[in-house]
Tab-separated table of N, CA and C in Angstrom:
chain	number	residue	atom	x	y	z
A	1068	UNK	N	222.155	93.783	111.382
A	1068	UNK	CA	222.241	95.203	111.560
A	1068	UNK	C	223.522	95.566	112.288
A	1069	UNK	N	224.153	97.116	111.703
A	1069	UNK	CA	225.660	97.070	112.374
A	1069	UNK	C	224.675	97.898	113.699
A	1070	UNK	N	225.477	97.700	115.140
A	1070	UNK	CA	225.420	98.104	116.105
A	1070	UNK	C	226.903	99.464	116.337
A	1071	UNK	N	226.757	100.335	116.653
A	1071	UNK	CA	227.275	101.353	117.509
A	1071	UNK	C	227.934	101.157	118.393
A	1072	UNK	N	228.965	100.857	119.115
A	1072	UNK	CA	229.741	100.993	120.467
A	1072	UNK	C	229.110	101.419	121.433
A	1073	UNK	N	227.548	102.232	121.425
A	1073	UNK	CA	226.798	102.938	122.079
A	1073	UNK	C	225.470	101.973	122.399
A	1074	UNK	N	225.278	100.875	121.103
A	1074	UNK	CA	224.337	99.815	121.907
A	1074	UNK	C	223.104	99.911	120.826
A	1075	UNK	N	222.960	101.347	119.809
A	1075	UNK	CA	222.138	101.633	119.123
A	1075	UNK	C	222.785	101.278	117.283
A	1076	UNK	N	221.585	100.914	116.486
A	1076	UNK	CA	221.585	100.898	115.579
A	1076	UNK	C	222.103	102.034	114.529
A	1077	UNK	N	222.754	101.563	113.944
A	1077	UNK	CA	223.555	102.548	112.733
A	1077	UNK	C	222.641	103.096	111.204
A	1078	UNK	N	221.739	102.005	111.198
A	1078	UNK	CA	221.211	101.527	109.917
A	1078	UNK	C	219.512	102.442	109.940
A	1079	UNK	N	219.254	102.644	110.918
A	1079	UNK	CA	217.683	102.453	111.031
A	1079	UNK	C	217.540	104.197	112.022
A	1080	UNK	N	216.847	105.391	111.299
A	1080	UNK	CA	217.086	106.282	112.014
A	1080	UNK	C	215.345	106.200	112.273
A	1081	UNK	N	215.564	107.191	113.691
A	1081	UNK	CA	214.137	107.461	113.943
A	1081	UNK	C	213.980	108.423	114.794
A	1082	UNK	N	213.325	109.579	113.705
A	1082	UNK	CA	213.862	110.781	113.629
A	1082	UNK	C	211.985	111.627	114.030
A	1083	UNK	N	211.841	112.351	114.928
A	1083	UNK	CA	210.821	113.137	115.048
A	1083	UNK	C	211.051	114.673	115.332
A	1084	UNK	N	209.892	115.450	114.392
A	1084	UNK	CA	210.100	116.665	113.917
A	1084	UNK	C	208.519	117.445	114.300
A	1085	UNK	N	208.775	118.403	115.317
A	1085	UNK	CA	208.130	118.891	116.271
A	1085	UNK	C	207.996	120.841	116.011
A	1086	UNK	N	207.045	121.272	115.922
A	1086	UNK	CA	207.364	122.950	116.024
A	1086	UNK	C	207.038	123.131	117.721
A	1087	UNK	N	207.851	123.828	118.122
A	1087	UNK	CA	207.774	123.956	120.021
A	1087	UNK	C	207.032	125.014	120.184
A	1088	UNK	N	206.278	124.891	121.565
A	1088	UNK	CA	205.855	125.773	122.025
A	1088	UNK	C	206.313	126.879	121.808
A	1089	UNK	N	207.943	127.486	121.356
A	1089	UNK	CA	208.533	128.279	121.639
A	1089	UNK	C	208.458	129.001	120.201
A	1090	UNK	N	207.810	127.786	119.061
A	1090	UNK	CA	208.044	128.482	117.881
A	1090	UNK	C	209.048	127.665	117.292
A	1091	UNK	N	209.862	127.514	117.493
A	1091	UNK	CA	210.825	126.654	117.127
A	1091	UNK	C	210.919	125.175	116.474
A	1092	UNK	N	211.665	125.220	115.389
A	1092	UNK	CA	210.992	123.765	114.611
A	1092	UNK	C	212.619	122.513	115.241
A	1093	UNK	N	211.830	121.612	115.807
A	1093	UNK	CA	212.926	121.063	117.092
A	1093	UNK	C	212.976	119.664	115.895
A	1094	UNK	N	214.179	119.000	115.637
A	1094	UNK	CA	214.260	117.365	115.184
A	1094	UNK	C	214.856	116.303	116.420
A	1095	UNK	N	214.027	115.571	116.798
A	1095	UNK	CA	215.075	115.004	117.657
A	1095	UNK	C	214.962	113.486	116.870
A	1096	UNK	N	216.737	112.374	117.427
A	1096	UNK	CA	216.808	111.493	116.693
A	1096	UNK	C	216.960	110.492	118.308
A	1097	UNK	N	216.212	109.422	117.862
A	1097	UNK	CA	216.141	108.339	118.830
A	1097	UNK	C	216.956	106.627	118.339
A	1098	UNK	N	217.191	106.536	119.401
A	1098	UNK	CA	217.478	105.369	119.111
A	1098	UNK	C	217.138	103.794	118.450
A	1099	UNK	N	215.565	104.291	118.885
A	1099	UNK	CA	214.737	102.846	119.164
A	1099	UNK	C	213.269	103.680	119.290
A	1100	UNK	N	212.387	102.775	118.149
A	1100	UNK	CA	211.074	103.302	117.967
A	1100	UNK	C	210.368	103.310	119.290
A	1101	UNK	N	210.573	102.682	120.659
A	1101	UNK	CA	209.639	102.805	121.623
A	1101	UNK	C	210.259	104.557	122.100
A	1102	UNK	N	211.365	105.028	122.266
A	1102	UNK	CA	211.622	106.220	123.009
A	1102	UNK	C	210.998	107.440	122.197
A	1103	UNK	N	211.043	106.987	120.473
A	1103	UNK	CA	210.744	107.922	119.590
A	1103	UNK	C	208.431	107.861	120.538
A	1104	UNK	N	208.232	106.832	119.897
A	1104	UNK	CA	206.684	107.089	120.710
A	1104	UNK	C	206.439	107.663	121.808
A	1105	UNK	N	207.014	107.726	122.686
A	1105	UNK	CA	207.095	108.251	124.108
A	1105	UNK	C	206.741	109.440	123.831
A	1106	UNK	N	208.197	109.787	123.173
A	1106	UNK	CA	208.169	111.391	123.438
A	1106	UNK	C	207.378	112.179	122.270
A	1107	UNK	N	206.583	111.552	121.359
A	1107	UNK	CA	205.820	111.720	120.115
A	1107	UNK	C	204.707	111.938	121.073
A	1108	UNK	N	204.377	110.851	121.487
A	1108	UNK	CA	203.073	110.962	123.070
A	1108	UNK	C	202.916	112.063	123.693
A	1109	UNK	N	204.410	112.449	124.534
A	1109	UNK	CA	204.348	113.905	125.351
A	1109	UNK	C	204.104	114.965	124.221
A	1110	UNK	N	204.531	115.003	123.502
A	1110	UNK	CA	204.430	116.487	122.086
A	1110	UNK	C	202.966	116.489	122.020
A	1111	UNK	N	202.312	115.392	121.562
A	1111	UNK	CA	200.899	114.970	121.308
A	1111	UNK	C	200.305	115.786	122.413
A	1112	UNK	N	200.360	115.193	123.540
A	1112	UNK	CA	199.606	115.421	124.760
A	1112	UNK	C	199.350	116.907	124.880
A	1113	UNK	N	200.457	117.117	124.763
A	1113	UNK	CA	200.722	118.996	125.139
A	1113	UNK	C	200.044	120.269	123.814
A	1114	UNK	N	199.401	119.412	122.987
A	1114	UNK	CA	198.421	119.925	122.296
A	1114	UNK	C	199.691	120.573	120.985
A	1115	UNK	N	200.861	119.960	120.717
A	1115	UNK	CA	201.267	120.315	119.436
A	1115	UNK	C	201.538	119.484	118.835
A	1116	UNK	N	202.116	119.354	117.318
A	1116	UNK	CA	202.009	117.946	116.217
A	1116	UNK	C	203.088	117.772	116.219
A	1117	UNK	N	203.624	117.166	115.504
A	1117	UNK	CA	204.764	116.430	115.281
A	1117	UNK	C	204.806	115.214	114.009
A	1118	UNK	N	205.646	114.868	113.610
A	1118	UNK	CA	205.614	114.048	112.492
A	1118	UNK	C	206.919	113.338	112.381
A	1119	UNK	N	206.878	112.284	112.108
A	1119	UNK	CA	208.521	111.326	112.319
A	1119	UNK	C	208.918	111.061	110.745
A	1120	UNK	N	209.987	111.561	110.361
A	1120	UNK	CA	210.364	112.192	109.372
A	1120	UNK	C	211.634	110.741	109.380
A	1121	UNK	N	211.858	110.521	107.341
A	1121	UNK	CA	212.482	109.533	107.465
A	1121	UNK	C	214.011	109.392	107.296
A	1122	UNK	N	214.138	111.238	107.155
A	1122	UNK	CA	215.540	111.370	106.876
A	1122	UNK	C	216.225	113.118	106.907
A	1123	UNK	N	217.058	113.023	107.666
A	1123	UNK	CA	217.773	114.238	108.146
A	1123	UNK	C	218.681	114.617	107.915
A	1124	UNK	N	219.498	115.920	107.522
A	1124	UNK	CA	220.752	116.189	107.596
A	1124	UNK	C	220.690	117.378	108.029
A	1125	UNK	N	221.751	117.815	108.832
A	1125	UNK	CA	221.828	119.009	109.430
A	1125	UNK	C	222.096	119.962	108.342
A	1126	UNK	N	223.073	119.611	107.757
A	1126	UNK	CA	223.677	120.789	106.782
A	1126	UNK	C	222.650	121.511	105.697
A	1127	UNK	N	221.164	120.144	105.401
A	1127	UNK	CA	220.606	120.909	104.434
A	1127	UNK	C	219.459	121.199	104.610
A	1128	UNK	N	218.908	120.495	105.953
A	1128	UNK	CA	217.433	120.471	106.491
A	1128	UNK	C	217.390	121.733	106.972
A	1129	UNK	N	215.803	122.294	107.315
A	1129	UNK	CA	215.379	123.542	108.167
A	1129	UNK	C	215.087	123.238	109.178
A	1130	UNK	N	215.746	123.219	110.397
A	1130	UNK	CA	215.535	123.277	111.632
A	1130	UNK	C	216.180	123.737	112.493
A	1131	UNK	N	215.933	124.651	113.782
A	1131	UNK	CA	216.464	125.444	114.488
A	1131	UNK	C	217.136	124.924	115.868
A	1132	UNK	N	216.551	123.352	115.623
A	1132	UNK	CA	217.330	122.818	117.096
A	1132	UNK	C	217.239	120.708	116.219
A	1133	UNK	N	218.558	120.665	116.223
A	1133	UNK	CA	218.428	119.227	116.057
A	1133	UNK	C	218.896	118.522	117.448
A	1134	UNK	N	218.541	117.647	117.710
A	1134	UNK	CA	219.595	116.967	119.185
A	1134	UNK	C	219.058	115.522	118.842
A	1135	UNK	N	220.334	114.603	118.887
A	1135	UNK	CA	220.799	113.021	118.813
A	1135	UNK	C	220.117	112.733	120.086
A	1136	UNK	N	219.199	112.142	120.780
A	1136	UNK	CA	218.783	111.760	121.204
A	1136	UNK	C	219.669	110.520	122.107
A	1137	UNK	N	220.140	109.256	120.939
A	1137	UNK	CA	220.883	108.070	121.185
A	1137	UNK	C	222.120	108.778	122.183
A	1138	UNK	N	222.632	110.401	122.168
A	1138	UNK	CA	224.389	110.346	123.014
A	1138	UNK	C	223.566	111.244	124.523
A	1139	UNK	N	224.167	109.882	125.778
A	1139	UNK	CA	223.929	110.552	126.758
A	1139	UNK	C	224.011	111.975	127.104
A	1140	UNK	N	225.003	112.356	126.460
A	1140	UNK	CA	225.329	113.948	126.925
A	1140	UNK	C	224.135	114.883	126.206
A	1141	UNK	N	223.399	114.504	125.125
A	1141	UNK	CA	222.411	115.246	124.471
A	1141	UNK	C	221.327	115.075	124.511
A	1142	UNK	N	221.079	113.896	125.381
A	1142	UNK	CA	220.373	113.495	126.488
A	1142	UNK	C	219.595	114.247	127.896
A	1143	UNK	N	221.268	114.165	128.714
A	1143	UNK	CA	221.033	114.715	129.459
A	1143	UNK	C	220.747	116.633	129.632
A	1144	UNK	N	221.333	116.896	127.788
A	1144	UNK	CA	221.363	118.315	128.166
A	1144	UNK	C	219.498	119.170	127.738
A	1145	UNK	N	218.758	117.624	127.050
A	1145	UNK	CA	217.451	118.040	126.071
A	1145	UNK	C	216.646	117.827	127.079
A	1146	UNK	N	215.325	119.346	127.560
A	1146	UNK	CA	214.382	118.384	128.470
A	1146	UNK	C	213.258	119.135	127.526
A	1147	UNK	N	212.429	118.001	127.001
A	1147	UNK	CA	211.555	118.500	126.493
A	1147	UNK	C	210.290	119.273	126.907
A	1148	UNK	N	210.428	119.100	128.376
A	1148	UNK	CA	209.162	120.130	129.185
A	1148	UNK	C	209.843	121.037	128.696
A	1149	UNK	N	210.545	122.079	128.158
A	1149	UNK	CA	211.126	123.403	128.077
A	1149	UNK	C	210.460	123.792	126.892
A	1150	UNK	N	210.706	122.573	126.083
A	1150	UNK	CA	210.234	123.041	124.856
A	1150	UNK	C	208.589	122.530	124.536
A	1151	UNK	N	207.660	122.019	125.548
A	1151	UNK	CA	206.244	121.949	124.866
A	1151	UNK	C	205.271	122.586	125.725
């Protein structure tokens, strides 16, 4: 598998697709299937669905908030308590 300069996989997306509390249909993309469960868990918990979807593009998909998960900065800027 090619690796990223970032430590994450190039090859293998893992992608979860959430409608928010807010209404809002949120995609976020993870690095690594344990972070994608986590936060599939918190969505769960907080009494809304979600579904891990096997393929994304911004330009043609419907969604009102995508965020890369894998780049610290989109990271640090996503807190999902806001949105569940």
């Amino acid at each position: 598998m090619a690796e990223a300069s970032s430590g994450y996989s190039q090859d293998e997306r893992y992608l979860l697709k959430f409608k928010a509390a807010t209404g809002f249909t949120v995609v976020l993309e993870f690095g690594g299937m344990k972070a994608l469960e986590e936060n599939q868990n918190k969505i769960e918990s907080a009494g809304l669905e979600c579904e891990r979807i096997a393929d994304f593009h911004v330009n043609f998909d419907e969604a009102d908030l995508f965020m890369d998960m894998r780049s610290p900065v989109c990271a640090a800027q996503f807190d999902l308590e806001d949105w569940i």
